[in-house]
Amino acid sequence: MPPRCIDNLFLRFIQLVSLVSIVSLLFIIFFLVKESYLIVQEKPILTVFTDPAWHPLDGQFLLLPMMVGSLLIMLGAMLIALPIGLLTAILCRYYAPRWFATIIQRLMEVFAGIPAVVYGFWGVMVIVPAIAAWQAPGTSLLAGILVLTFIVTPGVTIISYHNLSQVNQTLLHSAIALGLSRYNIIRHIIFPEVKHGLITATTLQSGRAIGETLAVLMVCGNVVQLPGSVFEPIRTLTSNIALEMAYAMDTHRSALFLSGLLLLLIVLVLAFIAESMQKPKAESQ
Amino acid sequence: MKTQWRLFFIALLLVGIGIGMGVAACSNPSNENHQTLSADTSNALAGKLIITGSSTIAPVTTELARLFESRFPATKIDVQTGGSSRGISDVRRSIADIGMVSRKLKNSEQEFQGHLFATDGISIIVHQSKSIENITTQQVRDIFQGKIRHWQQLTGDASPLTVIHKAEGRSTLEVFLNYFALKNPQIKADIIIGDNEQAIKLVANNPNAIAYVSIGAAEYAIMQGSTIKLLTLNGIVASTDNLLHERFPLRRELNFISRNDNNPLKKAFLDFTTSIDAQPIIKEFGFAPTLH
C-alpha cells in the first residue's frame, strides 16, 4: 500500500474513534435528559430548590441540600489537598534529595491506584469512630472531607510534580545564574510558568472529588440537610443516586436521573471556570 | 470485482440473518422454554427461568436455584437483584418469569400470583457493650422521632444516641414504619444507609448507635463475630424460632410473584421452595420457611 493510502486510512480511523466518543457522550446526556423529563413534566424544575424536603415517595423532591453537600465536600477536600499536593511536589522537585523524591513519587503512585472504596472502608473503621469519640455521631461532612482528601491528594501531587518538571530549563538556568534564592525562583519564575497546569490538576481532581460515590456514601451519614457544622451528616448527589437507585420507580427514579444531570452541570460549570482562568495567558502570548 | 462484491453482500446478509435469529432466540426466553417443555414434558424438566427482585431474597433464592438445578440438570435459573419494585415491574413487563418481593403484596398488585415461601423478622440492634436488653414500642417511636436523644434515658450512660435509618424505598423501612405507625418525614436520623450489612458494620463500630435490620442478617453477623446484639421487642426475643411460630410481631412476608400461566418449570420451582428439602437452606439464611 502506498504511504499516502496508509495515511488516509489512519486519518479515517482516528476520525471514527473520536466520533464514537463524541456520540457516546451526547448519547449519555440525551439519556439523562430523557429520563429526567418525567419529573420535569410533573413538577416545575424549580421544585428541586423550593420543595420542603426530600421525600420522593410523597412527591417532595428537594435536591438543594445534596447539591450544597456535593460542593462543600469537594471544596473542603480540595482546600486541604491542593496545598499539601503542591508543597509535596515542590519539596520533591527542588529541595529533597533524589532518593527521597523517588520514594514519595512511587508512594503517591501507589496511593493513587488504591480504589476509593478501600479509603471508604478505612474511613468507616478509623476516621468515623475517631470523630465520634469527639463529636457524635462521627459520620459527617468532616469525615467525608478527610476521606476525599486522601483520595485526591496523590493525583494533585503527581500532576503538580509533572508540571514542575516541564518548566523551561533556560529560564531556570538564567535565574540560578542571577543568584536568586530558591524561594524566589519558585515564587516568581516557576509558579507563573506552571500555574495553568495546576489549574488543570485542580479541575481534574475536583471532578474526581465531586464524582466520588461509594467512599463518601460510607462515611457521610447521608441525612438530607444543610449542615450546620462540619460535624453534621450530609448527603451528596452521587450518594443519593447510589442509595436509592435500586428501589426507585417512576418519578422517584426520574428525580435520581435529575440528580445525575445536575451533577453533570456542576462539573461543566467547574470546567468552564477553569477554562476562563486560563484564557488571559493564552491571549497575552 | 463484481462477483467479489456479490459474495461479500451475500455473506453480510447471512451474518445479518444469523444475528437476527440469535437475538430473537435470546430476547424471548419464556417462549424457548415452552417449546422445550412441550417437546419433553413426560421426561425431566428443562428450560430457563429468570428471577429478579428483592436483594433480601436473592441470596437464598440463588442457593435454592443451585439445588434445584442439580436435581434437574437441564434447567437453568438466573437470579438477579434490584429491589422488590424491580421484581414487580419485571414480571409486569414479562422480562422476568418470577419476581422476588420482600413484603406483603399491595392491593394494586393482586394481578400477580403470590407465593409466600418464608417470613423475615426485623430487629432493633445495638452494640454488645450496651447494658440494655429490651426495648418497647413507645421507646422505639420516641428514639426515631428524636424525642429521646440520649442514652441517659435508656441505660443511664452519658452519651448521645446515634440513630441509623434506611434510605427511602427499602422494604425493611416500609415494614418498620408500618409497624411503629410512623411516617418517614417524622423520622430524625443521624445516619441514613442502604443495606443491612452497612447498618451492622456501623453499629459494631459505634457503641452509641441504634439501628434496625433483618433478623437473618443480624444472626449471621453475630455468628461471624460481629459485636452487635439483638434487643427483645416488648419482651419477645427476636429469633428465627419465634418467627417460625409467629410469636415475633415485627416481621414481613417474603414472596415470589408470577403471572398466572401454566409454565410447568415455574410451578415446579415454586413448589420446590416450599418443600421440605428447601427448609434447611431457608433457615440457614435466618428466615422462617412456610410449608404449603
Coordinates of C-alpha atoms in Angstrom, one line a residue:
Chain A
M1 CA 0.0 0.0 0.0
P2 CA 1.3 3.5 -0.8
P3 CA 2.1 5.6 2.2
R4 CA -0.5 8.1 1.3
C5 CA -3.1 5.5 1.4
I6 CA -2.0 4.4 4.9
D7 CA -2.1 8.0 6.0
N8 CA -5.6 8.3 4.7
L9 CA -6.7 5.1 6.4
F10 CA -5.2 6.2 9.7
L11 CA -7.0 9.6 9.4
R12 CA -10.3 7.8 8.8
F13 CA -9.6 5.5 11.7
I14 CA -8.9 8.3 14.2
Q15 CA -11.9 10.3 12.9
L16 CA -14.1 7.3 13.6
V17 CA -12.7 6.8 17.1
S18 CA -13.2 10.4 18.1
L19 CA -16.7 10.3 16.5
V20 CA -17.6 7.3 18.7
S21 CA -16.5 9.1 21.9
I22 CA -18.4 12.3 21.0
V23 CA -21.5 10.3 20.0
S24 CA -21.4 8.3 23.2
L25 CA -21.1 11.4 25.3
L26 CA -24.0 13.0 23.5
F27 CA -26.0 9.8 23.9
I28 CA -25.4 9.8 27.7
I29 CA -26.5 13.4 28.0
F30 CA -29.5 12.7 25.9
F31 CA -30.4 9.7 28.0
L32 CA -30.1 11.7 31.3
V33 CA -32.3 14.5 29.9
K34 CA -34.8 11.9 28.6
E35 CA -35.0 10.1 31.9
S36 CA -35.2 13.3 33.9
Y37 CA -38.0 14.6 31.7
L38 CA -40.8 12.7 33.6
I39 CA -40.2 14.6 36.7
V40 CA -39.8 18.0 34.9
Q41 CA -43.1 17.2 33.2
E42 CA -44.9 16.7 36.5
K43 CA -43.4 19.5 38.6
P44 CA -41.7 22.7 37.6
I45 CA -37.9 22.3 37.6
L46 CA -37.5 24.8 40.4
T47 CA -39.1 22.5 42.9
V48 CA -35.7 20.9 43.4
F49 CA -34.9 24.2 45.2
T50 CA -38.2 25.0 46.8
D51 CA -39.8 21.7 48.0
P52 CA -39.9 21.4 51.8
A53 CA -37.8 18.2 51.9
W54 CA -36.6 15.1 50.0
H55 CA -39.3 12.5 50.3
P56 CA -39.6 11.2 46.8
L57 CA -42.3 8.7 47.7
D58 CA -44.5 11.6 49.0
G59 CA -43.8 13.7 46.0
Q60 CA -41.2 16.1 47.6
F61 CA -38.0 16.4 45.6
L62 CA -35.7 19.0 47.3
L63 CA -32.2 18.4 45.8
L64 CA -30.6 21.7 47.0
P65 CA -29.1 20.2 50.3
M66 CA -27.4 17.5 48.2
M67 CA -26.0 20.0 45.7
V68 CA -24.6 22.0 48.6
G69 CA -23.3 18.8 50.2
S70 CA -21.5 17.8 47.0
L71 CA -20.0 21.2 46.6
L72 CA -18.9 21.6 50.3
I73 CA -17.3 18.2 50.4
M74 CA -15.4 18.9 47.2
L75 CA -14.3 22.4 48.2
G76 CA -13.2 21.1 51.6
A77 CA -11.2 18.3 50.2
M78 CA -9.5 20.5 47.5
L79 CA -8.7 23.2 50.1
I80 CA -6.7 20.6 52.0
A81 CA -5.4 18.5 49.1
L82 CA -4.2 21.4 46.9
P83 CA -1.6 22.9 49.3
I84 CA -0.4 19.5 50.5
G85 CA -0.1 18.2 47.0
L86 CA 1.6 21.3 45.6
L87 CA 4.0 21.7 48.5
T88 CA 5.0 18.0 48.4
A89 CA 5.7 18.3 44.7
I90 CA 7.8 21.4 45.3
L91 CA 9.7 19.7 48.1
C92 CA 10.4 16.6 45.9
R93 CA 11.4 18.7 42.8
Y94 CA 13.6 21.4 44.4
Y95 CA 14.6 20.7 47.9
A96 CA 14.6 17.0 48.7
P97 CA 17.5 14.6 47.8
R98 CA 16.7 12.4 44.7
W99 CA 16.2 9.1 46.6
F100 CA 13.6 10.8 48.9
A101 CA 11.8 12.3 45.9
T102 CA 11.7 8.9 44.2
I103 CA 10.2 7.2 47.3
I104 CA 7.5 9.9 47.6
Q105 CA 6.7 9.7 44.0
R106 CA 6.3 5.9 44.0
L107 CA 4.2 6.1 47.2
M108 CA 1.9 8.7 45.6
E109 CA 1.5 6.5 42.5
V110 CA 0.5 3.6 44.8
F111 CA -1.9 5.7 46.7
A112 CA -3.5 7.0 43.5
G113 CA -4.0 3.4 42.4
I114 CA -5.9 2.3 45.5
P115 CA -9.6 2.0 44.8
A116 CA -11.7 4.6 46.6
V117 CA -13.8 2.0 48.3
V118 CA -10.8 0.9 50.3
Y119 CA -10.4 4.5 51.6
G120 CA -14.1 4.5 52.4
F121 CA -13.8 1.3 54.4
W122 CA -10.8 2.6 56.2
G123 CA -12.8 5.8 56.9
V124 CA -15.6 3.8 58.5
M125 CA -13.2 1.9 60.7
V126 CA -10.8 4.7 61.7
I127 CA -11.9 8.2 60.9
V128 CA -15.6 7.9 61.8
P129 CA -15.0 6.3 65.2
A130 CA -12.3 8.9 65.9
I131 CA -14.6 11.8 65.1
A132 CA -17.5 10.1 67.0
A133 CA -15.4 10.0 70.2
W134 CA -15.1 13.7 69.9
Q135 CA -18.4 14.8 68.3
A136 CA -21.2 12.3 67.8
P137 CA -22.3 10.7 65.5
G138 CA -18.9 10.7 63.6
T139 CA -20.4 10.2 60.1
S140 CA -20.2 13.8 59.0
L141 CA -19.2 16.4 56.4
L142 CA -15.8 16.4 58.1
A143 CA -15.3 12.6 57.7
G144 CA -16.2 12.9 54.1
I145 CA -13.8 15.7 53.5
L146 CA -10.9 13.8 55.2
V147 CA -11.5 10.6 53.2
L148 CA -11.8 12.6 50.0
T149 CA -8.6 14.5 50.8
F150 CA -6.8 11.1 50.9
I151 CA -8.3 10.1 47.6
V152 CA -7.4 13.3 45.6
T153 CA -4.1 14.3 47.2
P154 CA -2.0 11.7 45.3
G155 CA -3.4 12.9 42.0
V156 CA -2.7 16.6 42.8
T157 CA 0.9 15.7 43.8
I158 CA 1.6 13.7 40.7
I159 CA 0.2 16.2 38.2
S160 CA 2.0 19.1 40.0
Y161 CA 5.3 17.2 40.0
H162 CA 5.0 16.6 36.3
N163 CA 4.2 20.2 35.6
L164 CA 7.2 21.4 37.7
S165 CA 9.4 19.1 35.7
Q166 CA 8.3 20.8 32.4
V167 CA 9.5 24.3 33.3
N168 CA 11.6 25.9 30.6
Q169 CA 15.2 25.0 31.5
T170 CA 16.7 28.1 30.0
L171 CA 14.6 30.3 32.3
L172 CA 15.6 28.2 35.3
H173 CA 19.3 28.3 34.5
S174 CA 19.2 32.0 33.9
A175 CA 17.5 32.5 37.3
I176 CA 20.1 30.4 39.0
A177 CA 22.9 32.3 37.2
L178 CA 21.4 35.5 38.5
G179 CA 21.9 34.2 42.0
L180 CA 18.2 34.3 43.0
S181 CA 17.2 32.4 46.1
R182 CA 15.3 29.1 45.7
Y183 CA 12.2 30.6 47.2
N184 CA 12.3 33.5 44.7
I185 CA 12.9 31.2 41.8
I186 CA 9.9 29.1 42.8
R187 CA 7.7 32.0 43.6
H188 CA 8.5 34.3 40.7
I189 CA 9.8 32.1 37.9
I190 CA 8.4 28.6 38.2
F191 CA 5.0 29.3 39.7
P192 CA 3.8 31.6 36.9
E193 CA 5.0 29.1 34.4
V194 CA 3.1 26.1 35.9
K195 CA 0.0 27.9 37.1
H196 CA -2.1 26.7 34.2
G197 CA -1.0 23.1 34.6
L198 CA -2.0 23.4 38.3
I199 CA -5.4 24.7 37.3
T200 CA -5.8 21.7 35.1
A201 CA -4.8 19.4 38.0
T202 CA -7.3 21.1 40.3
T203 CA -10.1 20.8 37.8
L204 CA -9.4 17.1 37.1
Q205 CA -9.2 16.3 40.8
S206 CA -12.3 18.4 41.6
G207 CA -14.2 16.3 39.1
R208 CA -13.0 13.2 40.8
A209 CA -13.9 14.5 44.2
I210 CA -17.4 15.6 43.3
G211 CA -18.0 12.3 41.4
E212 CA -16.7 10.1 44.2
T213 CA -19.6 8.0 45.4
L214 CA -19.0 4.9 47.5
A215 CA -16.4 6.2 49.9
V216 CA -18.5 9.3 50.5
L217 CA -21.6 7.2 51.0
M218 CA -19.9 5.1 53.6
V219 CA -18.7 8.0 55.9
C220 CA -21.1 10.9 55.4
G221 CA -24.2 9.8 57.2
N222 CA -26.4 10.6 54.2
V223 CA -29.0 12.6 56.0
V224 CA -30.6 15.1 53.6
Q225 CA -30.0 18.5 55.3
L226 CA -28.0 21.7 55.0
P227 CA -25.2 21.1 57.5
G228 CA -25.0 23.5 60.5
S229 CA -21.4 22.5 61.2
V230 CA -18.7 20.1 59.8
F231 CA -19.8 17.5 62.4
E232 CA -23.3 17.1 60.9
P233 CA -24.1 14.4 58.4
I234 CA -24.7 15.3 54.7
R235 CA -25.8 13.6 51.6
T236 CA -24.2 14.2 48.2
L237 CA -25.9 13.9 44.8
T238 CA -23.8 10.8 44.0
S239 CA -24.7 9.0 47.2
N240 CA -28.3 9.9 46.7
I241 CA -28.3 8.0 43.4
A242 CA -26.4 5.1 44.7
L243 CA -28.5 4.8 47.9
E244 CA -31.9 4.9 46.2
M245 CA -31.3 3.7 42.7
A246 CA -32.1 0.0 43.3
Y247 CA -35.6 0.8 44.7
A248 CA -36.6 3.8 42.8
M249 CA -39.6 3.8 40.4
D250 CA -41.4 6.3 38.2
T251 CA -40.9 9.9 39.3
H252 CA -38.5 8.9 42.1
R253 CA -36.3 7.2 39.5
S254 CA -36.6 10.3 37.3
A255 CA -35.6 12.5 40.2
L256 CA -32.4 10.5 40.6
F257 CA -31.6 11.0 36.9
L258 CA -32.2 14.7 37.5
S259 CA -29.6 14.4 40.3
G260 CA -27.2 13.0 37.7
L261 CA -27.9 15.8 35.3
L262 CA -27.3 18.4 38.0
L263 CA -24.0 16.8 38.8
L264 CA -23.1 16.9 35.1
L265 CA -24.0 20.6 35.0
I266 CA -21.9 21.4 38.1
V267 CA -18.9 19.6 36.6
L268 CA -19.4 21.6 33.3
V269 CA -19.5 24.9 35.2
L270 CA -16.3 23.9 37.0
A271 CA -14.6 23.1 33.7
F272 CA -15.9 26.4 32.3
I273 CA -14.4 28.3 35.3
A274 CA -11.1 26.6 34.9
E275 CA -11.1 27.4 31.2
S276 CA -11.8 31.1 31.8
M277 CA -9.0 31.2 34.3
Q278 CA -6.6 30.0 31.7
K279 CA -7.7 32.4 29.0
P280 CA -5.8 35.6 29.9
K281 CA -2.5 33.8 29.4
A282 CA -3.5 32.5 26.0
E283 CA -4.3 36.0 24.9
S284 CA -1.1 37.5 26.1
Q285 CA 1.0 35.0 24.3
Chain B
M1 CA -14.5 -7.3 -8.8
K2 CA -18.3 -7.6 -9.2
T3 CA -18.5 -11.2 -8.1
Q4 CA -16.4 -10.3 -5.1
W5 CA -18.9 -7.7 -4.1
R6 CA -21.8 -10.0 -4.6
L7 CA -20.2 -12.7 -2.4
F8 CA -19.4 -10.1 0.2
F9 CA -23.0 -8.9 0.1
I10 CA -24.4 -12.5 0.5
A11 CA -22.0 -13.1 3.4
L12 CA -23.2 -9.9 5.1
L13 CA -26.8 -11.0 4.5
L14 CA -26.2 -14.4 6.1
V15 CA -24.4 -12.8 9.1
G16 CA -27.4 -10.5 9.5
I17 CA -29.9 -13.3 9.4
G18 CA -27.8 -15.2 11.9
I19 CA -27.6 -12.3 14.3
G20 CA -31.3 -11.7 13.9
M21 CA -32.2 -15.2 14.8
G22 CA -29.8 -15.2 17.7
V23 CA -31.4 -12.0 19.1
A24 CA -34.9 -13.4 18.6
A25 CA -34.0 -16.6 20.4
C26 CA -32.4 -14.7 23.3
S27 CA -34.9 -12.0 23.7
N28 CA -37.8 -14.4 24.4
P29 CA -36.5 -17.0 26.9
S30 CA -40.0 -18.0 28.1
N31 CA -41.0 -19.0 24.6
E32 CA -38.0 -21.0 24.2
N33 CA -38.7 -23.0 27.4
H34 CA -42.3 -23.6 26.4
Q35 CA -41.0 -25.2 23.3
T36 CA -38.5 -27.4 25.1
L37 CA -41.1 -28.3 27.7
S38 CA -43.8 -29.3 25.2
A39 CA -41.3 -31.5 23.4
D40 CA -40.2 -33.2 26.6
T41 CA -42.7 -32.9 29.4
S42 CA -43.0 -36.6 30.0
N43 CA -39.4 -36.8 31.0
A44 CA -37.5 -34.4 33.2
L45 CA -37.9 -30.6 33.4
A46 CA -35.8 -28.4 31.1
G47 CA -35.6 -24.8 30.2
K48 CA -34.6 -21.5 31.7
L49 CA -36.2 -19.2 34.4
I50 CA -35.4 -15.6 35.1
I51 CA -35.9 -14.4 38.6
T52 CA -35.4 -10.7 39.6
G53 CA -36.2 -8.5 42.6
S54 CA -35.6 -8.1 46.4
S55 CA -31.9 -8.1 47.5
T56 CA -33.1 -9.7 50.8
I57 CA -34.4 -12.7 49.0
A58 CA -31.8 -13.0 46.2
P59 CA -29.1 -14.8 48.2
V60 CA -31.4 -17.6 49.5
T61 CA -33.0 -17.9 46.0
T62 CA -29.6 -18.4 44.4
E63 CA -28.9 -21.1 46.9
L64 CA -32.3 -22.8 46.3
A65 CA -31.8 -22.5 42.5
R66 CA -28.4 -24.2 42.8
L67 CA -30.0 -27.2 44.5
F68 CA -32.9 -27.2 42.0
E69 CA -30.5 -27.2 39.0
S70 CA -28.5 -30.1 40.4
R71 CA -31.8 -32.1 40.6
F72 CA -32.9 -31.2 37.1
P73 CA -29.7 -30.7 35.1
A74 CA -31.5 -29.5 32.0
T75 CA -32.7 -26.4 33.8
K76 CA -31.1 -23.0 34.2
I77 CA -32.2 -20.5 36.8
D78 CA -30.9 -16.9 36.5
V79 CA -31.3 -14.8 39.7
Q80 CA -30.8 -11.0 39.6
T81 CA -31.3 -8.4 42.4
G82 CA -32.5 -4.8 42.2
G83 CA -35.2 -4.5 44.9
S84 CA -38.8 -5.6 45.3
S85 CA -40.0 -2.9 43.0
R86 CA -37.8 -4.1 40.2
G87 CA -39.2 -7.7 40.7
I88 CA -42.7 -6.4 40.2
S89 CA -42.0 -4.2 37.2
D90 CA -40.0 -7.0 35.5
V91 CA -42.8 -9.5 35.9
R92 CA -45.3 -6.9 34.7
R93 CA -43.3 -6.4 31.6
S94 CA -42.6 -10.1 31.1
I95 CA -38.9 -9.6 31.4
A96 CA -38.7 -12.0 34.3
D97 CA -40.7 -15.2 35.0
I98 CA -40.7 -14.8 38.8
G99 CA -40.3 -11.7 40.9
M100 CA -38.9 -11.6 44.5
V101 CA -40.9 -9.3 46.8
S102 CA -39.9 -8.9 50.4
R103 CA -43.2 -7.6 51.7
K104 CA -46.9 -8.2 51.6
L105 CA -48.4 -7.7 48.2
K106 CA -50.3 -4.4 47.8
N107 CA -53.9 -4.2 46.6
S108 CA -52.6 -2.8 43.2
E109 CA -50.6 -5.9 42.8
Q110 CA -53.4 -8.5 43.0
E111 CA -53.0 -9.3 39.3
F112 CA -50.0 -11.5 40.3
Q113 CA -50.0 -14.9 41.9
G114 CA -48.2 -14.6 45.2
H115 CA -46.2 -17.5 46.6
L116 CA -45.3 -16.9 50.3
F117 CA -42.3 -19.1 50.9
A118 CA -40.8 -17.6 54.1
T119 CA -41.0 -14.9 56.8
D120 CA -38.3 -12.5 57.9
G121 CA -38.2 -10.5 61.1
I122 CA -36.8 -7.1 61.7
S123 CA -34.9 -6.5 65.0
I124 CA -33.5 -3.5 66.8
I125 CA -29.8 -3.8 67.2
V126 CA -27.3 -2.1 69.5
H127 CA -23.6 -2.5 70.4
Q128 CA -22.8 -5.5 72.6
S129 CA -21.4 -3.3 75.3
K130 CA -24.7 -1.6 76.0
S131 CA -26.5 -2.6 79.2
I132 CA -29.9 -2.8 77.6
E133 CA -31.7 -6.0 76.7
N134 CA -35.3 -5.0 75.9
I135 CA -36.9 -2.1 74.1
T136 CA -40.6 -1.1 74.0
T137 CA -42.7 0.1 71.0
Q138 CA -43.0 3.5 72.7
Q139 CA -39.2 3.8 73.2
V140 CA -38.6 3.0 69.5
R141 CA -41.1 5.6 68.4
D142 CA -39.5 8.2 70.7
I143 CA -36.0 7.4 69.6
F144 CA -36.7 7.6 65.9
Q145 CA -38.7 10.8 66.2
G146 CA -35.9 12.5 68.1
K147 CA -37.7 12.7 71.4
I148 CA -35.1 10.5 73.1
R149 CA -31.7 11.9 72.0
H150 CA -29.5 10.5 74.8
W151 CA -28.7 7.0 76.2
Q152 CA -29.3 8.6 79.7
Q153 CA -33.0 8.0 79.2
L154 CA -32.5 4.3 78.3
T155 CA -29.5 2.9 80.2
G156 CA -28.1 5.8 82.2
D157 CA -25.0 6.1 80.0
A158 CA -23.8 9.6 79.5
S159 CA -23.6 9.5 75.7
P160 CA -25.7 10.8 72.8
L161 CA -27.7 8.3 70.7
T162 CA -26.8 7.8 67.0
V163 CA -29.9 6.8 65.2
I164 CA -29.4 4.8 62.0
H165 CA -32.2 4.8 59.5
K166 CA -32.7 3.4 55.9
A167 CA -32.9 5.2 52.6
E168 CA -36.3 5.8 51.1
G169 CA -37.8 2.9 49.1
R170 CA -36.2 0.0 51.1
S171 CA -38.7 -2.6 52.1
T172 CA -37.2 -3.0 55.6
L173 CA -38.0 0.7 56.1
E174 CA -41.6 0.3 54.9
V175 CA -42.2 -2.6 57.3
F176 CA -40.5 -0.7 60.2
L177 CA -42.6 2.5 59.6
N178 CA -45.8 0.5 59.3
Y179 CA -45.3 -1.5 62.5
F180 CA -44.4 1.6 64.6
A181 CA -47.1 3.7 62.9
L182 CA -44.5 6.4 61.8
K183 CA -44.3 8.4 58.6
N184 CA -40.9 8.9 57.0
P185 CA -40.8 12.7 57.3
Q186 CA -41.3 12.3 61.1
I187 CA -38.0 10.4 61.4
K188 CA -35.0 12.3 62.8
A189 CA -32.0 10.2 61.9
D190 CA -28.2 10.8 62.3
I191 CA -27.2 8.3 59.6
I192 CA -29.0 7.0 56.6
I193 CA -27.8 3.8 55.0
G194 CA -28.7 1.4 52.3
D195 CA -28.5 -2.3 53.2
N196 CA -28.4 -4.4 56.4
E197 CA -24.7 -5.1 56.3
Q198 CA -23.9 -1.4 56.4
A199 CA -26.1 -0.9 59.5
I200 CA -24.5 -3.8 61.2
K201 CA -21.0 -2.6 60.4
L202 CA -21.8 0.9 61.7
V203 CA -23.4 -0.4 65.0
A204 CA -20.4 -2.8 65.5
N205 CA -18.1 0.2 65.3
N206 CA -20.1 2.7 67.2
P207 CA -21.2 1.8 70.8
N208 CA -23.8 4.6 70.8
A209 CA -25.6 3.6 67.7
I210 CA -29.1 2.0 67.3
A211 CA -30.5 0.5 64.1
Y212 CA -33.0 -1.9 62.8
V213 CA -32.0 -4.8 60.4
S214 CA -33.3 -8.1 59.2
I215 CA -33.0 -10.8 61.9
G216 CA -31.5 -13.2 59.4
A217 CA -28.7 -10.7 58.6
A218 CA -28.1 -9.9 62.3
E219 CA -27.9 -13.5 63.4
Y220 CA -25.5 -14.3 60.5
A221 CA -23.3 -11.3 61.5
I222 CA -23.2 -12.4 65.2
M223 CA -22.2 -15.9 64.1
Q224 CA -19.3 -14.2 62.2
G225 CA -18.2 -12.5 65.4
S226 CA -19.8 -9.0 64.9
T227 CA -20.1 -7.0 68.1
I228 CA -23.8 -6.3 67.9
K229 CA -26.7 -7.7 69.8
L230 CA -30.4 -8.1 69.1
L231 CA -32.8 -6.4 71.6
T232 CA -36.0 -8.1 72.6
L233 CA -39.1 -6.1 71.5
N234 CA -41.7 -5.7 74.2
G235 CA -40.1 -8.8 75.9
I236 CA -40.2 -11.0 72.8
V237 CA -36.9 -12.5 71.7
A238 CA -36.0 -11.7 68.1
S239 CA -35.1 -15.2 66.8
T240 CA -35.8 -17.3 63.8
D241 CA -37.5 -19.8 66.1
N242 CA -40.0 -17.2 67.3
L243 CA -40.6 -16.1 63.7
L244 CA -41.4 -19.7 62.8
H245 CA -44.1 -19.9 65.5
E246 CA -45.4 -16.4 64.6
R247 CA -44.6 -15.0 68.0
F248 CA -42.3 -12.2 66.9
P249 CA -44.6 -9.3 65.8
L250 CA -42.2 -7.2 63.6
R251 CA -42.0 -9.3 60.5
R252 CA -42.5 -9.3 56.8
E253 CA -43.5 -11.7 54.1
L254 CA -41.0 -13.0 51.6
N255 CA -42.9 -13.6 48.4
F256 CA -42.3 -14.9 44.9
I257 CA -44.7 -13.4 42.4
S258 CA -45.5 -14.5 38.9
R259 CA -48.1 -14.3 36.1
N260 CA -50.9 -16.7 36.2
D261 CA -49.9 -19.1 33.5
N262 CA -49.1 -22.8 33.0
N263 CA -45.4 -22.9 32.9
P264 CA -44.5 -26.3 34.4
L265 CA -40.9 -25.3 35.2
K266 CA -42.0 -22.3 37.1
K267 CA -44.6 -24.3 39.0
A268 CA -42.0 -26.9 39.8
F269 CA -39.5 -24.4 41.1
L270 CA -42.1 -22.5 43.3
D271 CA -43.3 -25.8 44.8
F272 CA -39.7 -26.7 45.4
T273 CA -39.2 -23.5 47.5
T274 CA -41.9 -24.6 49.9
S275 CA -40.9 -28.3 50.0
I276 CA -39.3 -30.0 53.0
D277 CA -36.0 -30.0 51.0
A278 CA -35.8 -26.2 50.8
Q279 CA -36.3 -25.7 54.6
P280 CA -32.8 -26.2 55.8
I281 CA -31.5 -23.7 53.2
I282 CA -34.1 -21.1 54.1
K283 CA -33.4 -21.5 57.9
E284 CA -29.7 -21.2 57.2
F285 CA -30.3 -17.6 55.9
G286 CA -32.2 -16.7 59.1
F287 CA -35.7 -16.8 57.6
A288 CA -38.6 -18.8 58.8
P289 CA -39.9 -21.1 56.0
T290 CA -43.5 -21.6 55.2
L291 CA -45.0 -25.0 54.3
H292 CA -47.7 -25.3 51.7

